[in-house]
PDB file of C-alpha atoms in Angstrom:
ATOM      1  CA  MET A   1       0.000   0.000   0.000  1.00  0.00           C
ATOM      2  CA  PHE A   2       2.850   2.389   0.828  1.00  0.00           C
ATOM      3  CA  ILE A   3       4.433   1.752  -2.567  1.00  0.00           C
ATOM      4  CA  VAL A   4       1.129   2.375  -4.362  1.00  0.00           C
ATOM      5  CA  ARG A   5       0.604   5.641  -2.488  1.00  0.00           C
ATOM      6  CA  SER A   6       4.155   6.718  -3.241  1.00  0.00           C
ATOM      7  CA  VAL A   7       3.694   6.019  -6.951  1.00  0.00           C
ATOM      8  CA  ILE A   8       0.387   7.928  -7.033  1.00  0.00           C
ATOM      9  CA  LEU A   9       1.962  10.864  -5.194  1.00  0.00           C
ATOM     10  CA  TRP A  10       4.939  10.850  -7.537  1.00  0.00           C
ATOM     11  CA  ILE A  11       2.621  10.866 -10.585  1.00  0.00           C
ATOM     12  CA  MET A  12       0.620  13.759  -9.139  1.00  0.00           C
ATOM     13  CA  ILE A  13       3.755  15.802  -8.405  1.00  0.00           C
ATOM     14  CA  SER A  14       5.214  15.019 -11.828  1.00  0.00           C
ATOM     15  CA  THR A  15       1.963  16.051 -13.527  1.00  0.00           C
ATOM     16  CA  ILE A  16       1.802  19.340 -11.644  1.00  0.00           C
ATOM     17  CA  ILE A  17       5.407  20.138 -12.571  1.00  0.00           C
ATOM     18  CA  ASN A  18       4.732  19.275 -16.225  1.00  0.00           C
ATOM     19  CA  VAL A  19       1.621  21.465 -16.311  1.00  0.00           C
ATOM     20  CA  TYR A  20       3.726  24.371 -15.092  1.00  0.00           C
ATOM     21  CA  LEU A  21       6.666  23.739 -17.415  1.00  0.00           C
ATOM     22  CA  MET A  22       4.836  22.498 -20.513  1.00  0.00           C
ATOM     23  CA  THR A  23       1.216  23.653 -20.089  1.00  0.00           C
ATOM     24  CA  PHE A  24      -1.482  20.989 -20.242  1.00  0.00           C
ATOM     25  CA  PRO A  25      -2.771  19.896 -23.659  1.00  0.00           C
ATOM     26  CA  ILE A  26      -6.485  20.272 -24.350  1.00  0.00           C
ATOM     27  CA  PRO A  27      -8.049  16.902 -25.337  1.00  0.00           C
ATOM     28  CA  VAL A  28      -9.729  17.039 -28.752  1.00  0.00           C
ATOM     29  CA  LEU A  29     -11.355  13.892 -30.115  1.00  0.00           C
ATOM     30  CA  ARG A  30     -14.327  15.003 -32.196  1.00  0.00           C
ATOM     31  CA  LYS A  31     -13.855  14.184 -35.870  1.00  0.00           C
ATOM     32  CA  ARG A  32     -14.442  17.027 -38.330  1.00  0.00           C
ATOM     33  CA  ASN A  33     -14.592  17.039 -42.103  1.00  0.00           C
ATOM     34  CA  TYR A  34     -11.335  17.667 -43.962  1.00  0.00           C
ATOM     35  CA  PRO A  35      -9.944  16.967 -47.458  1.00  0.00           C
ATOM     36  CA  ALA A  36      -8.526  13.505 -48.143  1.00  0.00           C
ATOM     37  CA  ASN A  37      -5.277  15.132 -49.305  1.00  0.00           C
ATOM     38  CA  PHE A  38      -3.843  18.495 -48.378  1.00  0.00           C
ATOM     39  CA  LEU A  39      -0.517  20.263 -48.788  1.00  0.00           C
ATOM     40  CA  ILE A  40       0.338  23.825 -47.823  1.00  0.00           C
ATOM     41  CA  GLN A  41       1.434  25.503 -51.061  1.00  0.00           C
ATOM     42  CA  GLN A  42       2.981  28.657 -49.648  1.00  0.00           C
ATOM     43  CA  ASN A  43       6.730  28.734 -50.232  1.00  0.00           C
ATOM     44  CA  ASN A  44       8.918  28.650 -47.146  1.00  0.00           C
ATOM     45  CA  ARG A  45      12.573  28.106 -46.340  1.00  0.00           C
ATOM     46  CA  ILE A  46      13.657  24.969 -44.468  1.00  0.00           C
ATOM     47  CA  ASP A  47      16.716  25.529 -42.264  1.00  0.00           C
ATOM     48  CA  PHE A  48      18.752  22.847 -40.500  1.00  0.00           C
ATOM     49  CA  GLN A  49      19.618  22.842 -36.819  1.00  0.00           C
ATOM     50  CA  ASN A  50      23.011  21.843 -35.426  1.00  0.00           C
ATOM     51  CA  ASN A  51      22.151  20.859 -31.854  1.00  0.00           C
ATOM     52  CA  THR A  52      18.939  20.845 -29.817  1.00  0.00           C
ATOM     53  CA  GLU A  53      17.235  23.856 -31.388  1.00  0.00           C
ATOM     54  CA  CYS A  54      14.195  22.134 -32.935  1.00  0.00           C
ATOM     55  CA  ALA A  55      11.725  24.267 -30.954  1.00  0.00           C
ATOM     56  CA  ALA A  56      13.293  27.472 -32.255  1.00  0.00           C
ATOM     57  CA  PHE A  57      13.588  26.182 -35.826  1.00  0.00           C
ATOM     58  CA  SER A  58       9.971  24.973 -35.865  1.00  0.00           C
ATOM     59  CA  THR A  59       8.797  28.306 -34.468  1.00  0.00           C
ATOM     60  CA  ALA A  60      10.833  30.249 -37.031  1.00  0.00           C
ATOM     61  CA  TYR A  61       9.366  28.143 -39.845  1.00  0.00           C
ATOM     62  CA  LEU A  62       5.857  28.932 -38.652  1.00  0.00           C
ATOM     63  CA  LEU A  63       6.665  32.646 -38.324  1.00  0.00           C
ATOM     64  CA  ARG A  64       8.006  32.715 -41.885  1.00  0.00           C
ATOM     65  CA  HIS A  65       4.752  31.162 -43.060  1.00  0.00           C
ATOM     66  CA  PHE A  66       2.993  34.250 -41.699  1.00  0.00           C
ATOM     67  CA  GLY A  67       5.433  36.662 -43.311  1.00  0.00           C
ATOM     68  CA  ILE A  68       7.814  37.221 -40.385  1.00  0.00           C
ATOM     69  CA  ASP A  69      11.324  36.489 -41.647  1.00  0.00           C
ATOM     70  CA  ASP A  70      13.051  34.883 -38.680  1.00  0.00           C
ATOM     71  CA  SER A  71      15.497  32.024 -38.150  1.00  0.00           C
ATOM     72  CA  GLY A  72      15.951  29.303 -35.572  1.00  0.00           C
ATOM     73  CA  GLU A  73      19.542  30.406 -34.984  1.00  0.00           C
ATOM     74  CA  ALA A  74      18.391  33.921 -34.121  1.00  0.00           C
ATOM     75  CA  LEU A  75      15.527  32.783 -31.880  1.00  0.00           C
ATOM     76  CA  TYR A  76      17.245  30.010 -29.939  1.00  0.00           C
ATOM     77  CA  PRO A  77      19.720  31.952 -27.719  1.00  0.00           C
ATOM     78  CA  HIS A  78      16.848  33.787 -26.005  1.00  0.00           C
ATOM     79  CA  PHE A  79      14.244  31.040 -26.230  1.00  0.00           C
ATOM     80  CA  PRO A  80      12.221  30.597 -23.003  1.00  0.00           C
ATOM     81  CA  SER A  81      11.450  27.387 -21.083  1.00  0.00           C
ATOM     82  CA  LYS A  82      14.791  25.701 -21.769  1.00  0.00           C
ATOM     83  CA  THR A  83      16.111  22.746 -19.809  1.00  0.00           C
ATOM     84  CA  LYS A  84      19.721  22.514 -18.641  1.00  0.00           C
ATOM     85  CA  SER A  85      20.479  20.289 -21.632  1.00  0.00           C
ATOM     86  CA  GLY A  86      19.239  22.977 -24.028  1.00  0.00           C
ATOM     87  CA  THR A  87      15.977  21.359 -25.052  1.00  0.00           C
ATOM     88  CA  VAL A  88      12.742  23.331 -24.804  1.00  0.00           C
ATOM     89  CA  TYR A  89       9.331  22.615 -23.303  1.00  0.00           C
ATOM     90  CA  PRO A  90       6.211  23.183 -25.447  1.00  0.00           C
ATOM     91  CA  LYS A  91       5.434  26.199 -23.298  1.00  0.00           C
ATOM     92  CA  GLY A  92       8.464  27.960 -24.779  1.00  0.00           C
ATOM     93  CA  ILE A  93       7.085  27.779 -28.317  1.00  0.00           C
ATOM     94  CA  ARG A  94       3.744  29.153 -27.195  1.00  0.00           C
ATOM     95  CA  THR A  95       5.430  31.965 -25.272  1.00  0.00           C
ATOM     96  CA  VAL A  96       7.455  33.102 -28.295  1.00  0.00           C
ATOM     97  CA  LEU A  97       4.443  32.977 -30.608  1.00  0.00           C
ATOM     98  CA  ARG A  98       2.304  34.853 -28.115  1.00  0.00           C
ATOM     99  CA  LYS A  99       4.921  37.614 -27.903  1.00  0.00           C
ATOM    100  CA  LYS A 100       4.736  37.849 -31.700  1.00  0.00           C
ATOM    101  CA  GLY A 101       1.002  38.448 -31.384  1.00  0.00           C
ATOM    102  CA  PHE A 102      -0.330  34.981 -32.213  1.00  0.00           C
ATOM    103  CA  LYS A 103      -2.968  33.017 -30.333  1.00  0.00           C
ATOM    104  CA  THR A 104      -1.867  29.415 -29.876  1.00  0.00           C
ATOM    105  CA  ASN A 105      -3.517  26.219 -28.714  1.00  0.00           C
ATOM    106  CA  TYR A 106      -1.875  23.070 -27.391  1.00  0.00           C
ATOM    107  CA  TYR A 107      -4.003  20.043 -28.217  1.00  0.00           C
ATOM    108  CA  LYS A 108      -3.980  16.315 -27.529  1.00  0.00           C
ATOM    109  CA  GLY A 109      -5.774  14.567 -30.358  1.00  0.00           C
ATOM    110  CA  ASN A 110      -5.458  11.841 -32.954  1.00  0.00           C
ATOM    111  CA  ILE A 111      -4.662  11.421 -36.647  1.00  0.00           C
ATOM    112  CA  ASN A 112      -8.038  12.835 -37.691  1.00  0.00           C
ATOM    113  CA  THR A 113      -7.829  15.951 -35.540  1.00  0.00           C
ATOM    114  CA  LEU A 114      -4.253  16.593 -36.682  1.00  0.00           C
ATOM    115  CA  LYS A 115      -5.248  16.353 -40.350  1.00  0.00           C
ATOM    116  CA  TYR A 116      -8.137  18.725 -39.700  1.00  0.00           C
ATOM    117  CA  GLU A 117      -5.803  21.327 -38.180  1.00  0.00           C
ATOM    118  CA  VAL A 118      -3.288  21.055 -41.035  1.00  0.00           C
ATOM    119  CA  SER A 119      -6.117  21.423 -43.569  1.00  0.00           C
ATOM    120  CA  LYS A 120      -6.777  24.933 -42.210  1.00  0.00           C
ATOM    121  CA  GLY A 121      -3.658  26.008 -44.100  1.00  0.00           C
ATOM    122  CA  ALA A 122      -1.060  26.758 -41.412  1.00  0.00           C
ATOM    123  CA  PRO A 123       1.826  24.482 -40.325  1.00  0.00           C
ATOM    124  CA  VAL A 124       1.109  22.525 -37.148  1.00  0.00           C
ATOM    125  CA  ILE A 125       4.013  21.842 -34.775  1.00  0.00           C
ATOM    126  CA  VAL A 126       3.935  18.272 -33.463  1.00  0.00           C
ATOM    127  CA  PHE A 127       5.765  16.822 -30.457  1.00  0.00           C
ATOM    128  CA  ILE A 128       7.288  13.478 -31.503  1.00  0.00           C
ATOM    129  CA  LYS A 129      10.230  11.165 -30.925  1.00  0.00           C
ATOM    130  CA  VAL A 130      13.308  11.483 -33.098  1.00  0.00           C
ATOM    131  CA  GLN A 131      13.223   7.677 -33.454  1.00  0.00           C
ATOM    132  CA  LYS A 132      10.428   5.310 -32.498  1.00  0.00           C
ATOM    133  CA  ASP A 133      12.714   3.182 -30.269  1.00  0.00           C
ATOM    134  CA  ARG A 134      14.373   6.115 -28.501  1.00  0.00           C
ATOM    135  CA  ASN A 135      12.990   8.683 -26.081  1.00  0.00           C
ATOM    136  CA  TYR A 136      14.704  11.743 -27.548  1.00  0.00           C
ATOM    137  CA  LEU A 137      11.929  14.213 -28.308  1.00  0.00           C
ATOM    138  CA  HIS A 138      11.541  16.589 -31.217  1.00  0.00           C
ATOM    139  CA  PHE A 139       9.364  19.414 -32.552  1.00  0.00           C
ATOM    140  CA  VAL A 140       8.648  19.555 -36.269  1.00  0.00           C
ATOM    141  CA  PRO A 141       6.045  21.325 -38.453  1.00  0.00           C
ATOM    142  CA  VAL A 142       3.530  19.202 -40.348  1.00  0.00           C
ATOM    143  CA  VAL A 143       2.638  20.862 -43.664  1.00  0.00           C
ATOM    144  CA  GLY A 144       0.555  18.224 -45.404  1.00  0.00           C
ATOM    145  CA  TYR A 145      -0.932  14.751 -45.502  1.00  0.00           C
ATOM    146  CA  ASP A 146      -2.652  12.194 -47.693  1.00  0.00           C
ATOM    147  CA  GLU A 147      -4.011   8.713 -47.056  1.00  0.00           C
ATOM    148  CA  GLU A 148      -0.524   7.245 -46.627  1.00  0.00           C
ATOM    149  CA  TYR A 149       1.821   9.938 -45.339  1.00  0.00           C
ATOM    150  CA  PHE A 150       2.333  13.031 -43.274  1.00  0.00           C
ATOM    151  CA  TYR A 151       4.631  15.603 -44.872  1.00  0.00           C
ATOM    152  CA  LEU A 152       7.069  17.442 -42.597  1.00  0.00           C
ATOM    153  CA  SER A 153       9.433  20.403 -42.821  1.00  0.00           C
ATOM    154  CA  GLU A 154      12.302  18.679 -41.041  1.00  0.00           C
ATOM    155  CA  SER A 155      15.138  20.622 -39.378  1.00  0.00           C
ATOM    156  CA  LEU A 156      17.249  17.528 -38.605  1.00  0.00           C
ATOM    157  CA  ARG A 157      19.269  16.919 -41.740  1.00  0.00           C
ATOM    158  CA  HIS A 158      19.748  13.181 -41.162  1.00  0.00           C
ATOM    159  CA  LEU A 159      15.969  12.638 -41.133  1.00  0.00           C
ATOM    160  CA  VAL A 160      15.383  14.197 -44.548  1.00  0.00           C
ATOM    161  CA  ASN A 161      14.148  11.466 -46.895  1.00  0.00           C
ATOM    162  CA  CYS A 162      12.723  13.186 -49.949  1.00  0.00           C
ATOM    163  CA  ASP A 163      13.604  15.935 -52.374  1.00  0.00           C
ATOM    164  CA  ASP A 164      10.408  16.361 -54.315  1.00  0.00           C
ATOM    165  CA  GLU A 165       9.691  19.334 -56.540  1.00  0.00           C
ATOM    166  CA  ASN A 166       7.561  20.839 -53.807  1.00  0.00           C
ATOM    167  CA  LYS A 167       9.943  22.719 -51.507  1.00  0.00           C
ATOM    168  CA  ASN A 168       7.553  23.025 -48.586  1.00  0.00           C
ATOM    169  CA  TYR A 169       8.539  19.666 -47.132  1.00  0.00           C
ATOM    170  CA  ASN A 170      11.602  17.438 -47.087  1.00  0.00           C
ATOM    171  CA  ARG A 171      10.393  14.435 -45.123  1.00  0.00           C
ATOM    172  CA  LYS A 172       7.420  12.129 -45.495  1.00  0.00           C
ATOM    173  CA  VAL A 173       6.442   9.645 -42.788  1.00  0.00           C
ATOM    174  CA  PRO A 174       3.990   6.757 -43.257  1.00  0.00           C
ATOM    175  CA  ILE A 175       1.019   7.346 -40.985  1.00  0.00           C
ATOM    176  CA  ASN A 176       1.500   4.068 -39.097  1.00  0.00           C
ATOM    177  CA  GLU A 177       5.121   5.038 -38.480  1.00  0.00           C
ATOM    178  CA  PHE A 178       4.069   8.532 -37.441  1.00  0.00           C
ATOM    179  CA  LYS A 179       1.743   7.078 -34.799  1.00  0.00           C
ATOM    180  CA  LYS A 180       4.722   5.352 -33.167  1.00  0.00           C
ATOM    181  CA  LEU A 181       6.807   8.505 -33.230  1.00  0.00           C
ATOM    182  CA  TRP A 182       3.887  10.489 -31.826  1.00  0.00           C
ATOM    183  CA  ASN A 183       3.601   8.191 -28.816  1.00  0.00           C
ATOM    184  CA  VAL A 184       5.987  10.037 -26.478  1.00  0.00           C
ATOM    185  CA  LYS A 185       4.447   8.678 -23.280  1.00  0.00           C
ATOM    186  CA  THR A 186       6.921   7.822 -20.520  1.00  0.00           C
ATOM    187  CA  VAL A 187       6.681   7.967 -16.729  1.00  0.00           C
ATOM    188  CA  PHE A 188       7.696  11.619 -17.079  1.00  0.00           C
ATOM    189  CA  THR A 189       5.335  12.530 -19.934  1.00  0.00           C
ATOM    190  CA  LEU A 190       2.181  10.538 -19.245  1.00  0.00           C
ATOM    191  CA  PHE A 191      -0.210  12.992 -20.910  1.00  0.00           C
ATOM    192  CA  TYR A 192       1.856  14.304 -23.803  1.00  0.00           C
ATOM    193  CA  SER A 193       1.459  11.705 -26.537  1.00  0.00           C
ATOM    194  CA  ASN A 194      -0.433  12.860 -29.660  1.00  0.00           C
ATOM    195  CA  THR A 195       0.048  16.554 -28.888  1.00  0.00           C
ATOM    196  CA  TYR A 196       0.499  19.484 -31.222  1.00  0.00           C
ATOM    197  CA  ILE A 197       0.590  23.286 -31.251  1.00  0.00           C
ATOM    198  CA  THR A 198      -1.632  25.305 -33.567  1.00  0.00           C
ATOM    199  CA  VAL A 199      -1.774  28.996 -34.412  1.00  0.00           C
ATOM    200  CA  ASP A 200      -4.903  30.945 -35.227  1.00  0.00           C
ATOM    201  CA  ALA A 201      -3.664  33.660 -37.600  1.00  0.00           C
ATOM    202  CA  ALA A 202      -7.109  35.287 -37.687  1.00  0.00           C
ATOM    203  CA  GLN A 203      -6.726  36.216 -34.035  1.00  0.00           C
ATOM    204  CA  ARG A 204      -3.235  37.699 -34.316  1.00  0.00           C
ATOM    205  CA  LYS A 205      -2.717  40.899 -32.308  1.00  0.00           C
ATOM    206  CA  TYR A 206      -0.538  43.361 -34.208  1.00  0.00           C
TER     207      TYR A 206
END
């Protein structure tokens, strides 16, 4: 009984800390209508990170989509919500975007809700593993999908796997593979699988 209580207490404390550091994702499960295939057509530059700057590079990519010419290298040195190792909590991305005047949402959903958000026409930043069998975590913008793949604007050069004529993406991930990468749940991140950050450009405050 003591062990069970200790585990429950540890989970509660860990959850509270994560809510403070990461913010808590809003569950979204309702399926909405969206096109079977969708790809953001707006041209954008894809930059490559050198270390653990994926949060800054993903944020910069999204800002460029909305006409703000920024780079991950410029954003990262002053990026908020960093850990000692240099990685960034989801809260940091939302903080930077909010300071730029954007309203963000942090959702916990599924493949259908993610496709719906992408189909609105703005990149969606997902929180995934770098590799399905490792717990290193990564932020990357999703810019399109079809029945087989998600299309990503990848800032890790070694993960690039396509060089199609469309320059808005450089990585495509089979949806079944994406589901495994999207499952980031560990004892430290119990509620953060299937999460993503969206921006509502219509509500931007200039």
